[in-house]
Short mmCIF file of C-alpha atoms in Angstrom, two decimals:
data_model
loop_
_atom_site.label_atom_id
_atom_site.label_comp_id
_atom_site.label_asym_id
_atom_site.label_seq_id
_atom_site.Cartn_x
_atom_site.Cartn_y
_atom_site.Cartn_z
CA MET G 1 0.01 0.01 0.07
CA ARG G 2 1.36 3.48 -0.88
CA LEU G 3 0.78 4.89 2.51
CA ILE G 4 3.21 2.43 4.14
CA SER G 5 6.48 4.18 4.93
CA ARG G 6 7.87 2.43 8.13
CA LEU G 7 10.31 0.23 6.24
CA ALA G 8 12.33 -0.61 9.28
CA MET G 9 9.31 -2.25 10.63
CA PHE G 10 8.96 -4.32 7.45
CA GLY G 11 12.65 -5.52 7.75
CA ALA G 12 11.92 -6.63 11.22
CA LEU G 13 8.93 -8.52 10.31
CA PHE G 14 10.69 -10.12 7.26
CA CYS G 15 13.50 -11.29 9.45
CA LEU G 16 11.23 -12.90 12.15
CA ALA G 17 9.06 -14.36 9.48
CA THR G 18 11.85 -15.94 7.38
CA GLY G 19 14.59 -16.41 9.83
CA PHE G 20 16.86 -14.66 7.28
CA SER G 21 20.12 -14.12 9.14
CA GLY G 22 21.65 -11.40 6.83
CA CYS G 23 19.00 -8.82 7.65
CA GLY G 24 20.41 -5.30 7.95
CA TYR G 25 19.05 -2.22 6.51
CA VAL G 26 15.96 -2.62 4.38
CA ARG G 27 17.37 -0.92 1.46
CA TYR G 28 19.97 -3.78 1.01
CA LEU G 29 17.22 -6.44 0.91
CA ILE G 30 16.09 -5.47 -2.56
CA PRO G 31 18.93 -4.42 -4.91
CA LEU G 32 18.36 -1.73 -7.51
CA ASN G 33 19.13 -4.16 -10.43
CA PRO G 34 17.64 -7.51 -9.61
CA THR G 35 19.23 -10.55 -11.22
CA ALA G 36 18.21 -10.19 -14.84
CA LYS G 37 19.66 -9.20 -18.20
CA SER G 38 20.39 -5.61 -18.41
CA THR G 39 20.65 -3.53 -21.60
CA ALA G 40 22.97 -0.95 -22.89
CA LEU G 41 20.13 0.87 -24.38
CA PRO G 42 17.19 2.01 -22.33
CA LEU G 43 13.80 0.43 -22.91
CA THR G 44 11.73 2.66 -25.16
CA HIS G 45 8.41 1.96 -23.35
CA ALA G 46 6.66 2.40 -26.87
CA ALA G 47 4.28 -0.41 -26.25
CA TRP G 48 3.13 0.86 -22.88
CA ASP G 49 2.82 4.33 -24.41
CA GLY G 50 0.51 2.91 -27.10
CA LEU G 51 -1.63 1.23 -24.49
CA LEU G 52 -1.96 4.31 -22.33
CA LYS G 53 -2.97 6.56 -25.37
CA LYS G 54 -5.57 3.98 -26.46
CA TYR G 55 -7.25 3.15 -23.01
CA VAL G 56 -6.62 6.03 -20.67
CA ASN G 57 -8.34 9.43 -21.07
CA ASP G 58 -7.05 12.85 -20.16
CA GLN G 59 -8.34 12.63 -16.60
CA GLY G 60 -6.37 9.44 -16.05
CA LEU G 61 -9.36 7.07 -15.99
CA VAL G 62 -8.87 3.57 -17.62
CA ASN G 63 -11.01 1.58 -19.87
CA TYR G 64 -10.28 -1.57 -18.09
CA LYS G 65 -12.73 -3.71 -19.89
CA ALA G 66 -11.19 -2.88 -23.29
CA LEU G 67 -7.69 -3.26 -21.95
CA GLN G 68 -8.65 -6.58 -20.47
CA ALA G 69 -9.54 -7.81 -24.02
CA ASP G 70 -6.14 -6.42 -25.10
CA SER G 71 -4.23 -8.06 -22.22
CA LEU G 72 -1.85 -9.85 -24.45
CA ALA G 73 -0.18 -6.58 -25.47
CA LEU G 74 0.13 -5.54 -21.91
CA ASN G 75 1.63 -8.82 -20.90
CA ALA G 76 4.19 -8.70 -23.99
CA TYR G 77 5.43 -5.11 -22.68
CA LEU G 78 5.78 -6.45 -18.99
CA GLN G 79 7.82 -9.44 -20.31
CA ASP G 80 10.23 -6.87 -21.90
CA VAL G 81 10.32 -5.06 -18.62
CA SER G 82 11.17 -8.14 -16.96
CA ALA G 83 13.88 -9.24 -19.40
CA ASN G 84 15.57 -5.89 -19.73
CA LEU G 85 16.32 -4.23 -16.42
CA PRO G 86 18.26 -0.95 -16.32
CA GLY G 87 22.08 -1.17 -17.19
CA ARG G 88 25.04 0.82 -15.92
CA SER G 89 25.04 2.86 -18.96
CA TRP G 90 21.35 4.10 -18.29
CA THR G 91 20.93 7.64 -17.12
CA GLN G 92 19.40 8.20 -13.77
CA ASN G 93 16.27 9.55 -15.48
CA ASP G 94 16.18 6.45 -17.67
CA ARG G 95 16.21 4.32 -14.67
CA LEU G 96 13.52 6.21 -12.79
CA ALA G 97 11.27 6.40 -15.90
CA TYR G 98 11.73 2.53 -16.11
CA TRP G 99 10.61 2.01 -12.57
CA ILE G 100 7.58 4.24 -12.63
CA ASN G 101 6.35 2.71 -15.85
CA ALA G 102 6.84 -0.67 -14.36
CA TYR G 103 4.84 0.15 -11.18
CA ASN G 104 2.07 1.66 -13.03
CA ALA G 105 1.89 -1.18 -15.72
CA PHE G 106 2.19 -3.95 -13.24
CA THR G 107 -0.71 -2.26 -11.14
CA VAL G 108 -2.88 -2.11 -14.34
CA GLN G 109 -2.09 -5.72 -14.92
CA ARG G 110 -3.13 -6.77 -11.34
CA ILE G 111 -6.51 -4.97 -11.93
CA ILE G 112 -7.37 -6.52 -15.35
CA ARG G 113 -6.55 -10.01 -14.16
CA SER G 114 -9.45 -9.67 -11.62
CA TYR G 115 -11.74 -7.20 -13.47
CA PRO G 116 -14.48 -6.36 -12.79
CA VAL G 117 -13.75 -5.05 -9.32
CA LYS G 118 -14.63 -1.99 -7.42
CA SER G 119 -11.34 -1.32 -5.60
CA ILE G 120 -7.79 -2.67 -5.86
CA LYS G 121 -8.20 -3.15 -2.09
CA ASP G 122 -10.73 -5.92 -2.77
CA LEU G 123 -7.84 -7.83 -4.41
CA GLY G 124 -6.06 -8.72 -1.10
CA GLY G 125 -6.26 -9.05 2.56
CA ASP G 126 -5.88 -6.55 5.29
CA LYS G 127 -2.69 -7.74 6.88
CA ILE G 128 0.05 -5.11 6.13
CA PHE G 129 3.28 -6.57 5.02
CA VAL G 130 1.69 -9.86 4.32
CA ASN G 131 -1.27 -10.11 1.93
CA THR G 132 -2.56 -6.76 0.81
CA PRO G 133 -2.48 -6.12 -3.04
CA TRP G 134 0.73 -4.23 -2.53
CA ASP G 135 2.48 -7.04 -0.70
CA GLN G 136 1.61 -9.78 -3.19
CA HIS G 137 4.64 -11.08 -5.13
CA PHE G 138 3.21 -11.16 -8.55
CA ILE G 139 5.77 -9.08 -10.27
CA LYS G 140 8.39 -11.09 -12.15
CA LEU G 141 11.81 -9.21 -12.73
CA GLY G 142 14.45 -11.58 -14.05
CA ASP G 143 14.26 -14.82 -11.78
CA THR G 144 12.88 -13.05 -8.79
CA ARG G 145 9.38 -12.12 -7.66
CA TYR G 146 8.58 -8.77 -6.27
CA SER G 147 5.54 -6.83 -4.71
CA LEU G 148 4.41 -3.34 -5.61
CA ASN G 149 5.79 -2.30 -2.28
CA ASP G 150 9.01 -3.68 -3.24
CA LEU G 151 9.02 -1.50 -6.26
CA GLU G 152 7.94 1.69 -4.63
CA GLN G 153 9.17 1.53 -1.09
CA ARG G 154 12.38 -0.44 -1.43
CA ILE G 155 13.64 0.48 -4.84
CA ILE G 156 12.16 3.91 -6.04
CA ARG G 157 11.93 5.70 -2.73
CA LYS G 158 15.34 4.32 -1.48
CA ASN G 159 17.25 5.01 -4.74
CA PHE G 160 15.82 8.01 -6.32
CA ASP G 161 15.62 11.17 -4.28
CA ASP G 162 12.79 12.90 -6.04
CA ASN G 163 9.51 13.72 -4.17
CA ARG G 164 7.53 14.02 -7.52
CA ILE G 165 7.41 10.19 -7.77
CA HIS G 166 4.31 10.64 -5.47
CA VAL G 167 2.42 12.37 -8.20
CA ALA G 168 3.43 9.69 -10.78
CA LEU G 169 2.86 6.49 -9.16
CA VAL G 170 -0.67 5.31 -9.48
CA CYS G 171 -2.37 2.80 -7.31
CA ALA G 172 -5.62 2.57 -9.37
CA ALA G 173 -7.74 4.57 -7.12
CA MET G 174 -9.67 7.81 -7.58
CA SER G 175 -7.57 9.63 -5.05
CA CYS G 176 -4.40 8.70 -6.61
CA PRO G 177 -2.67 10.90 -9.06
CA ARG G 178 -4.04 10.59 -12.75
CA LEU G 179 -2.50 7.76 -14.65
CA ARG G 180 -0.77 9.63 -17.42
CA ASN G 181 -1.81 8.65 -20.90
CA GLU G 182 1.75 8.43 -22.18
CA ALA G 183 4.77 6.52 -20.96
CA PHE G 184 7.46 8.21 -18.89
CA THR G 185 10.75 8.52 -20.65
CA GLY G 186 14.11 9.49 -19.49
CA PRO G 187 14.68 12.48 -21.90
CA ARG G 188 11.36 13.98 -20.96
CA LEU G 189 11.21 12.84 -17.37
CA ASN G 190 11.63 16.12 -15.60
CA GLU G 191 9.03 17.89 -17.87
CA GLN G 192 6.56 15.04 -17.32
CA LEU G 193 7.03 15.02 -13.65
CA ASP G 194 6.52 18.69 -13.27
CA ASP G 195 3.34 18.42 -15.34
CA GLN G 196 2.14 15.72 -13.18
CA ALA G 197 2.78 17.78 -10.21
CA ARG G 198 0.98 20.86 -11.56
CA GLY G 199 -2.03 18.74 -12.53
CA PHE G 200 -2.32 17.03 -9.18
CA VAL G 201 -1.84 20.08 -7.02
CA ASN G 202 -4.38 22.17 -9.00
CA ASN G 203 -6.99 19.44 -9.20
CA PRO G 204 -9.95 20.54 -7.03
CA ALA G 205 -10.97 17.02 -6.52
CA LYS G 206 -7.54 16.31 -4.94
CA ASN G 207 -6.65 19.53 -3.18
CA LYS G 208 -8.90 22.51 -2.12
CA LEU G 209 -6.39 25.36 -1.64
CA THR G 210 -8.79 27.85 -0.32
CA PRO G 211 -8.76 29.34 2.20
CA ALA G 212 -5.18 29.76 1.98
CA ASP G 213 -4.49 29.34 5.74
CA LYS G 214 -6.67 26.33 5.99
CA PRO G 215 -6.53 24.33 2.72
CA GLN G 216 -7.73 20.74 2.51
CA VAL G 217 -5.11 18.67 0.60
CA SER G 218 -4.62 15.20 -0.58
CA SER G 219 -3.92 12.53 2.11
CA ILE G 220 -0.74 11.61 0.05
CA PHE G 221 0.80 14.80 1.54
CA ASN G 222 0.08 13.18 5.04
CA PHE G 223 1.37 9.80 3.98
CA TYR G 224 4.92 11.19 3.09
CA PRO G 225 5.40 14.57 4.80
CA LYS G 226 9.23 14.06 4.90
CA ASP G 227 9.55 13.21 1.41
CA PHE G 228 7.69 16.50 0.34
CA ALA G 229 10.18 18.42 2.44
CA LYS G 230 13.15 17.55 0.15
CA ASN G 231 14.38 18.37 -3.31
CA GLY G 232 14.36 22.01 -2.89
CA SER G 233 11.08 22.05 -0.77
CA THR G 234 11.07 22.71 2.96
CA SER G 235 7.66 21.50 3.71
CA VAL G 236 4.48 20.30 2.07
CA GLN G 237 3.21 23.86 1.92
CA ASN G 238 6.28 24.84 0.00
CA PHE G 239 6.01 21.91 -2.43
CA ILE G 240 2.31 22.81 -3.06
CA ASN G 241 3.27 26.46 -3.85
CA ARG G 242 5.95 25.35 -6.33
CA TYR G 243 3.16 24.13 -8.64
CA ALA G 244 -0.09 25.79 -7.47
CA THR G 245 -1.83 28.71 -9.31
CA GLN G 246 -3.63 29.50 -5.94
CA LYS G 247 -0.84 29.82 -3.34
CA ILE G 248 -1.35 28.85 0.37
CA LYS G 249 0.29 30.35 3.33
CA LEU G 250 3.58 28.74 4.33
CA ASP G 251 2.28 28.20 7.77
CA ALA G 252 -1.05 27.03 6.61
CA SER G 253 -2.84 24.63 8.83
CA LEU G 254 -3.38 21.57 6.59
CA SER G 255 -6.29 19.08 6.76
CA TYR G 256 -6.56 16.06 4.47
CA VAL G 257 -9.23 14.94 1.93
CA PRO G 258 -10.41 11.38 2.68
CA TYR G 259 -8.86 8.94 0.40
CA ASP G 260 -11.24 7.43 -2.15
CA TRP G 261 -10.09 3.89 -3.01
CA SER G 262 -12.76 3.22 -5.66
CA LEU G 263 -11.39 2.06 -8.89
CA ASN G 264 -10.07 4.78 -11.43
CA VAL G 265 -12.34 3.41 -14.18
CA GLN G 266 -13.93 5.18 -17.03
CA ARG G 267 -17.77 5.24 -16.62
#
């Protein structure tokens, strides 16, 4: 689940559950480059880009029924993702684009495998670190299985110091950022992430920025407050003002919009 950030707790539970004697810091349990073939040239993500343009609208809502019928194309793209992990010659932006696309595409695959469904939360149990949809090891990278939490919490957040990831990773819920209807790419990544941040911050369904001293903002800012106080920002308020057309006060008292976990489906 995207709201889980206590990785040290996960590490302790992992050690207790498995008896793994080499447990240290959690970041070392999941390497940046899992055992798999790496490629000199970055993956183009053209296949994912085509699927997004075809089945995702400008609001980030997905035609899951139609995409389910075209699942072979999505599966073929994810096989390429699995077989071609970032190589040492890839730029940092190429690497981050790879992991964001992988997270979003595997999330979509998880939905269409069980569609129709009302919420991604219906696809797993309620035991954090054990059987939630974000803890299921259905992602194959090389010869290893991973969960969505592995990708986000133990690869992306630990290896890429960029708070804009939280407006790019999409958990298939209405309160998530919109699923961009184009793939992220290394050469355009900064432009795309800034555009995602502007769209998210200024979306009145996600953030109500008036009154300026008491705005109601997305619960995502409450999930990761320390992350939003990095990368040139000093606070959640400062991050919001970097992208907001309607500025809030830097000492504004924040309240949080309840999270809507219903599926981000076209109706």
